[in-house]
Short mmCIF file of C-alpha atoms in Angstrom, two decimals:
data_model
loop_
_atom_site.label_atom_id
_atom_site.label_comp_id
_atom_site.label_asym_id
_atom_site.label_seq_id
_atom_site.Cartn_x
_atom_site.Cartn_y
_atom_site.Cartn_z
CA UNK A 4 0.81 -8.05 10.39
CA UNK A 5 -1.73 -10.37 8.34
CA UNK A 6 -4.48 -9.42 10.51
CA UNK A 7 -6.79 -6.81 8.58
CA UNK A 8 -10.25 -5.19 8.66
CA UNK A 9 -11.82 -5.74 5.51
CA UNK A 10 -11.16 -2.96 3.68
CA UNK A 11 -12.82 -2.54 0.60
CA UNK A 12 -16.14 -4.02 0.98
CA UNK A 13 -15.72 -3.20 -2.60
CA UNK A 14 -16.78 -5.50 -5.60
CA UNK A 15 -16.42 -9.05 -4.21
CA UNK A 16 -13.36 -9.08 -6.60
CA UNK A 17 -11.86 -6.67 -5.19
CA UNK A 18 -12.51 -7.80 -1.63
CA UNK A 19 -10.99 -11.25 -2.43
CA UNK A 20 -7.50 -10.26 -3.78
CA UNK A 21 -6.85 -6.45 -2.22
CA UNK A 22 -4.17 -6.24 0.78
CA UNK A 23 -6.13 -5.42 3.61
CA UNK A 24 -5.50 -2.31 6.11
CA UNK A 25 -4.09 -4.05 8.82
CA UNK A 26 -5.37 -4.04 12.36
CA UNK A 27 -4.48 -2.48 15.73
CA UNK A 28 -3.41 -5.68 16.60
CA UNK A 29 -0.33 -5.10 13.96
CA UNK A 30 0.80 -2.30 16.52
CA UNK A 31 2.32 -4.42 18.53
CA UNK A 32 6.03 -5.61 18.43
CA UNK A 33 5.54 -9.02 17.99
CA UNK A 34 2.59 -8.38 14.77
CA UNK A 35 5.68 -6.19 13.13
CA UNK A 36 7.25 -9.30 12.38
CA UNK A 37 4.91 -11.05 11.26
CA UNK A 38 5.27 -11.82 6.99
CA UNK A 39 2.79 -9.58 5.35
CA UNK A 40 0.28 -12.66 3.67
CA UNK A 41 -2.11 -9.97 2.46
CA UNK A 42 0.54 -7.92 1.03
CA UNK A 43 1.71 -10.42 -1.50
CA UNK A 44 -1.77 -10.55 -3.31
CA UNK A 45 -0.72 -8.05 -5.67
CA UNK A 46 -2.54 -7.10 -8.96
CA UNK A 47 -2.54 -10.20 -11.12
CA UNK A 48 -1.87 -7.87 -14.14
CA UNK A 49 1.41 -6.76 -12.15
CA UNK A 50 2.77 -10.36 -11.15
CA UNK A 51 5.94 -10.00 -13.01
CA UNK A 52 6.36 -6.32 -11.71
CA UNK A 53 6.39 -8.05 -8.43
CA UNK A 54 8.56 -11.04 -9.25
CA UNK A 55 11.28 -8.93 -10.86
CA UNK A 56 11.18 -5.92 -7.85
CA UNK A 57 11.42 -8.82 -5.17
CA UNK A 58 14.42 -10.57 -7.20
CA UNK A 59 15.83 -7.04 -7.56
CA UNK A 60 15.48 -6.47 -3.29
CA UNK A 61 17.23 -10.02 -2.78
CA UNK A 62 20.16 -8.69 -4.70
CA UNK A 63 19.85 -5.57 -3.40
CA UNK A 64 19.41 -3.22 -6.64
CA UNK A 65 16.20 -1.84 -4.92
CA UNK A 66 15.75 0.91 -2.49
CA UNK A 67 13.74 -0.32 0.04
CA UNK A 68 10.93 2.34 0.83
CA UNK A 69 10.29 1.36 4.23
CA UNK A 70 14.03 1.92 5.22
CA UNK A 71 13.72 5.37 3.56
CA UNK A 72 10.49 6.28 5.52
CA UNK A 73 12.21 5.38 9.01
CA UNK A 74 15.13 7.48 7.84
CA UNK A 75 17.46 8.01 10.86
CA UNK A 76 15.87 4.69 12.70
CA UNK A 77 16.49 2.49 9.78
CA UNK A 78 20.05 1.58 10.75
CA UNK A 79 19.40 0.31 14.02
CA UNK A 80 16.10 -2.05 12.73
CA UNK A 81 18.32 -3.27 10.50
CA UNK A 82 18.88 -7.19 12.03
CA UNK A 83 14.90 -7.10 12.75
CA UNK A 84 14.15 -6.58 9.57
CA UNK A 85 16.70 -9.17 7.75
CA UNK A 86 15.00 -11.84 10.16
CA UNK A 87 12.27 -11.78 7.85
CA UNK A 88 13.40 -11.20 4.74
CA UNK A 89 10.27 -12.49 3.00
CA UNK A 90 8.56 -9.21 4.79
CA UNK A 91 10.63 -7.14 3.00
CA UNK A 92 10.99 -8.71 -0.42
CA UNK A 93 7.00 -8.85 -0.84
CA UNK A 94 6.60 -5.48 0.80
CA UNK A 95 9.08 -3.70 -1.97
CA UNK A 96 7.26 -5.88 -4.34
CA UNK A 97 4.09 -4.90 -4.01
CA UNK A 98 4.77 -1.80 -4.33
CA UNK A 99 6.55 -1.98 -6.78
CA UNK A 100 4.14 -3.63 -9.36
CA UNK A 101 1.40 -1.22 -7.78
CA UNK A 102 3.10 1.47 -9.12
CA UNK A 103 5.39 0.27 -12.08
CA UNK A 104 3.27 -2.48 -13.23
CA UNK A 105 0.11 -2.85 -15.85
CA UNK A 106 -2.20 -2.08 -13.43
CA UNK A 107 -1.09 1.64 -13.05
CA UNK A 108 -0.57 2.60 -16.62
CA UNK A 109 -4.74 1.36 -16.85
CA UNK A 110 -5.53 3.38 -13.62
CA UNK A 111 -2.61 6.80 -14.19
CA UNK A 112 0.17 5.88 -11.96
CA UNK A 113 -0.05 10.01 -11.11
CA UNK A 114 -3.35 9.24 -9.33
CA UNK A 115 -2.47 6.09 -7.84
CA UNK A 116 0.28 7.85 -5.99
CA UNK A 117 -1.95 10.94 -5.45
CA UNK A 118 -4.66 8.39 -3.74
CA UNK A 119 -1.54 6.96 -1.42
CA UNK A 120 -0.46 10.34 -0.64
CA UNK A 121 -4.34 11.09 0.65
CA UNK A 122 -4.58 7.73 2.42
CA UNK A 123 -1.04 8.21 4.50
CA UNK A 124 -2.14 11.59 5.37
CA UNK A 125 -5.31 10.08 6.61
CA UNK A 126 -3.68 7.72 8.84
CA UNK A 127 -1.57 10.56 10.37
CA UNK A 128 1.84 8.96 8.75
CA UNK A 129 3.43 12.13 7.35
CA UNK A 130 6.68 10.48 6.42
CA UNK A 131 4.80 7.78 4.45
CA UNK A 132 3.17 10.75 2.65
CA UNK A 133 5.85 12.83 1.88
CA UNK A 134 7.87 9.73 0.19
CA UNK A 135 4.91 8.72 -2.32
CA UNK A 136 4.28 13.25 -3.18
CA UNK A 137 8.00 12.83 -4.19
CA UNK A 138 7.59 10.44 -6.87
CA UNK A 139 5.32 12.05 -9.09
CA UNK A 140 3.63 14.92 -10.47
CA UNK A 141 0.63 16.03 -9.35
CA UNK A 142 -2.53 15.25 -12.04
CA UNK A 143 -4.47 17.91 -13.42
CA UNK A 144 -7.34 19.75 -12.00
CA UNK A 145 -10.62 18.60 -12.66
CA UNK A 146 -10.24 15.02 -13.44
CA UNK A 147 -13.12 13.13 -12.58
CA UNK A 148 -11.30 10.22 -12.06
CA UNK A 149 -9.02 11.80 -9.47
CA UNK A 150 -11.81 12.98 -7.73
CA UNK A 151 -13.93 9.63 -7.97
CA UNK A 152 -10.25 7.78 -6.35
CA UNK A 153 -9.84 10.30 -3.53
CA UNK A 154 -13.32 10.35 -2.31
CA UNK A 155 -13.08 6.41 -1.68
CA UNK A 156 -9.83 6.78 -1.08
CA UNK A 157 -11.12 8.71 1.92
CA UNK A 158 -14.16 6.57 2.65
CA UNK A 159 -12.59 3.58 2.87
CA UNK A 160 -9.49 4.94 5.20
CA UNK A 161 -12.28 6.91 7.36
CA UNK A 162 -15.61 4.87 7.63
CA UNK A 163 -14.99 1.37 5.79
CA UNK A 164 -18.16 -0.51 7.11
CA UNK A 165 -20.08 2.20 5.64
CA UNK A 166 -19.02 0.77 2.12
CA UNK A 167 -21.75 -0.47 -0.36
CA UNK A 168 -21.87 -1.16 -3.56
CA UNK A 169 -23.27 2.58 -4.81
CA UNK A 170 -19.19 3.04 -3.77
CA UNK A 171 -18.13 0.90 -6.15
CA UNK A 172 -20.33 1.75 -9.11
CA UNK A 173 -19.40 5.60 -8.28
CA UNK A 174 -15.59 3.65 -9.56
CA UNK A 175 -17.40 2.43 -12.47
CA UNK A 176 -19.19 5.24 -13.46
CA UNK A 177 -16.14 7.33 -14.18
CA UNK A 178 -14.45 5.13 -16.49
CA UNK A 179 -12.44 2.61 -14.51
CA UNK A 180 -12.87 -1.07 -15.28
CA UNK A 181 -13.30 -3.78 -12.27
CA UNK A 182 -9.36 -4.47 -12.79
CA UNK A 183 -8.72 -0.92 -12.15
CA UNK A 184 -11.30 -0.59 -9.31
CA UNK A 185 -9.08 -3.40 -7.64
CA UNK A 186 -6.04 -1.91 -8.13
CA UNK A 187 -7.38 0.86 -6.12
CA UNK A 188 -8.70 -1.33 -3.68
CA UNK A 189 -4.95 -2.56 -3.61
CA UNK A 190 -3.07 0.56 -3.14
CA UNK A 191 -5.23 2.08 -0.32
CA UNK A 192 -5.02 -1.57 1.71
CA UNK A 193 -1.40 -1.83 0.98
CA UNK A 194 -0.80 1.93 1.93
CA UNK A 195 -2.54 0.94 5.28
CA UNK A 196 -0.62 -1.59 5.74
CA UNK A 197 2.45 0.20 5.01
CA UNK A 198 1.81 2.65 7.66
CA UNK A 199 1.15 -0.06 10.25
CA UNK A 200 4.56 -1.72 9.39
CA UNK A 201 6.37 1.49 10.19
CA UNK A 202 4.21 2.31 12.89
CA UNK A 203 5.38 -0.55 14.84
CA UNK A 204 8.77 -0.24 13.87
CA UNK A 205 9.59 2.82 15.01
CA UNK A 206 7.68 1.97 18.55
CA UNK A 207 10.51 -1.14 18.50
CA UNK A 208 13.44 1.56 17.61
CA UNK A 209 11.81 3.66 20.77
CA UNK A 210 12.12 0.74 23.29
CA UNK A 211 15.52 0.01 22.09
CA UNK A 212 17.18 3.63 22.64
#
């Protein structure tokens, strides 16, 4: 599940610390349970978000949003997934300081989860979707912002080699600093990602029923 295609050919910041859409490689079985390396990289501004959400899983105070997007599967991936318990501390953690940390009160935590709602819809994971329109509201209309998010939201899900740096000054040009362009490199590679994971669980729940 560490194999990705470089995802944001963004600003070579963002390149070198974003989680990474994950292959079709990560399809398979066998990738599933693989630890997620890429996923750990998670905004340096949200490092203690991440710390504190993966303590939190370990004790189990923390819902674990992959178990809630399998829904009626989760129970019986249950042992798979507590043979890598790393997998699913970082996972939660990541998303966690995605989406509670630093980094998405600079970015609007409303249109970091209204990019991850675009990018799961994207990747035809409706599930995936549904859980991250359920945790906010939606932003206003006619916020440039939004719109400058969802279009390389889109790009980079759709077309990512086509990526240049116009892209990333299109980021730039609507307010968002290079910290907050990464953090939306982060959230669409780690959405990917996320969809990939459950992909290949539930194909592992199919061969087991």
């Amino acid at each position: 599940m560490t194999e990705a295609p470089a995802a944001p050919t963004t600003a070579p910041v963002a390149a070198a610390t974003a989680p990474t859409a994950p292959t079709a490689a990560a399809d398979t079985p066998a990738a599933v349970t693989e630890a997620p390396v890429a996923a750990t990289s998670a905004p340096t501004a949200g490092s203690s978000a991440l710390a504190s959400a993966a303590e939190a899983v370990r004790q189990g105070f923390t819902a674990d949003v992959i178990d809630s997007v399998l829904g009626s599967s989760a129970p019986g991936l249950r042992a798979l997934r507590d043979a890598r318990p790393a997998v699913v501390e970082h996972t939660q953690g990541v998303y966690a300081a995605l989406l509670d940390g630093p980094a998405a009160e600079s970015v609007g935590r409303d249109r970091l989860i209204a990019a991850a709602v675009a990018v799961a819809e994207l990747a035809g994971a409706p599930a995936l979707a549904a859980h991250y329109a359920g945790l906010g509201t939606v932003p206003a209309e006619g916020d440039p912002v939004l719109a400058a998010i969802l279009r390389h939201a889109a790009r980079v899900s759709t077309a990512p080699a086509s990526i240049t740096r116009a892209d990333i000054d299109a980021l730039a040009a609507v307010g968002l600093s290079e910290r907050d362009i990464v953090t939306v490199a982060q959230l669409i590679g780690f959405v990917h990602f996320q969809v990939r994971l459950v992909a290949g669980l539930e194909l592992i729940g199919a061969g087991h029923e």
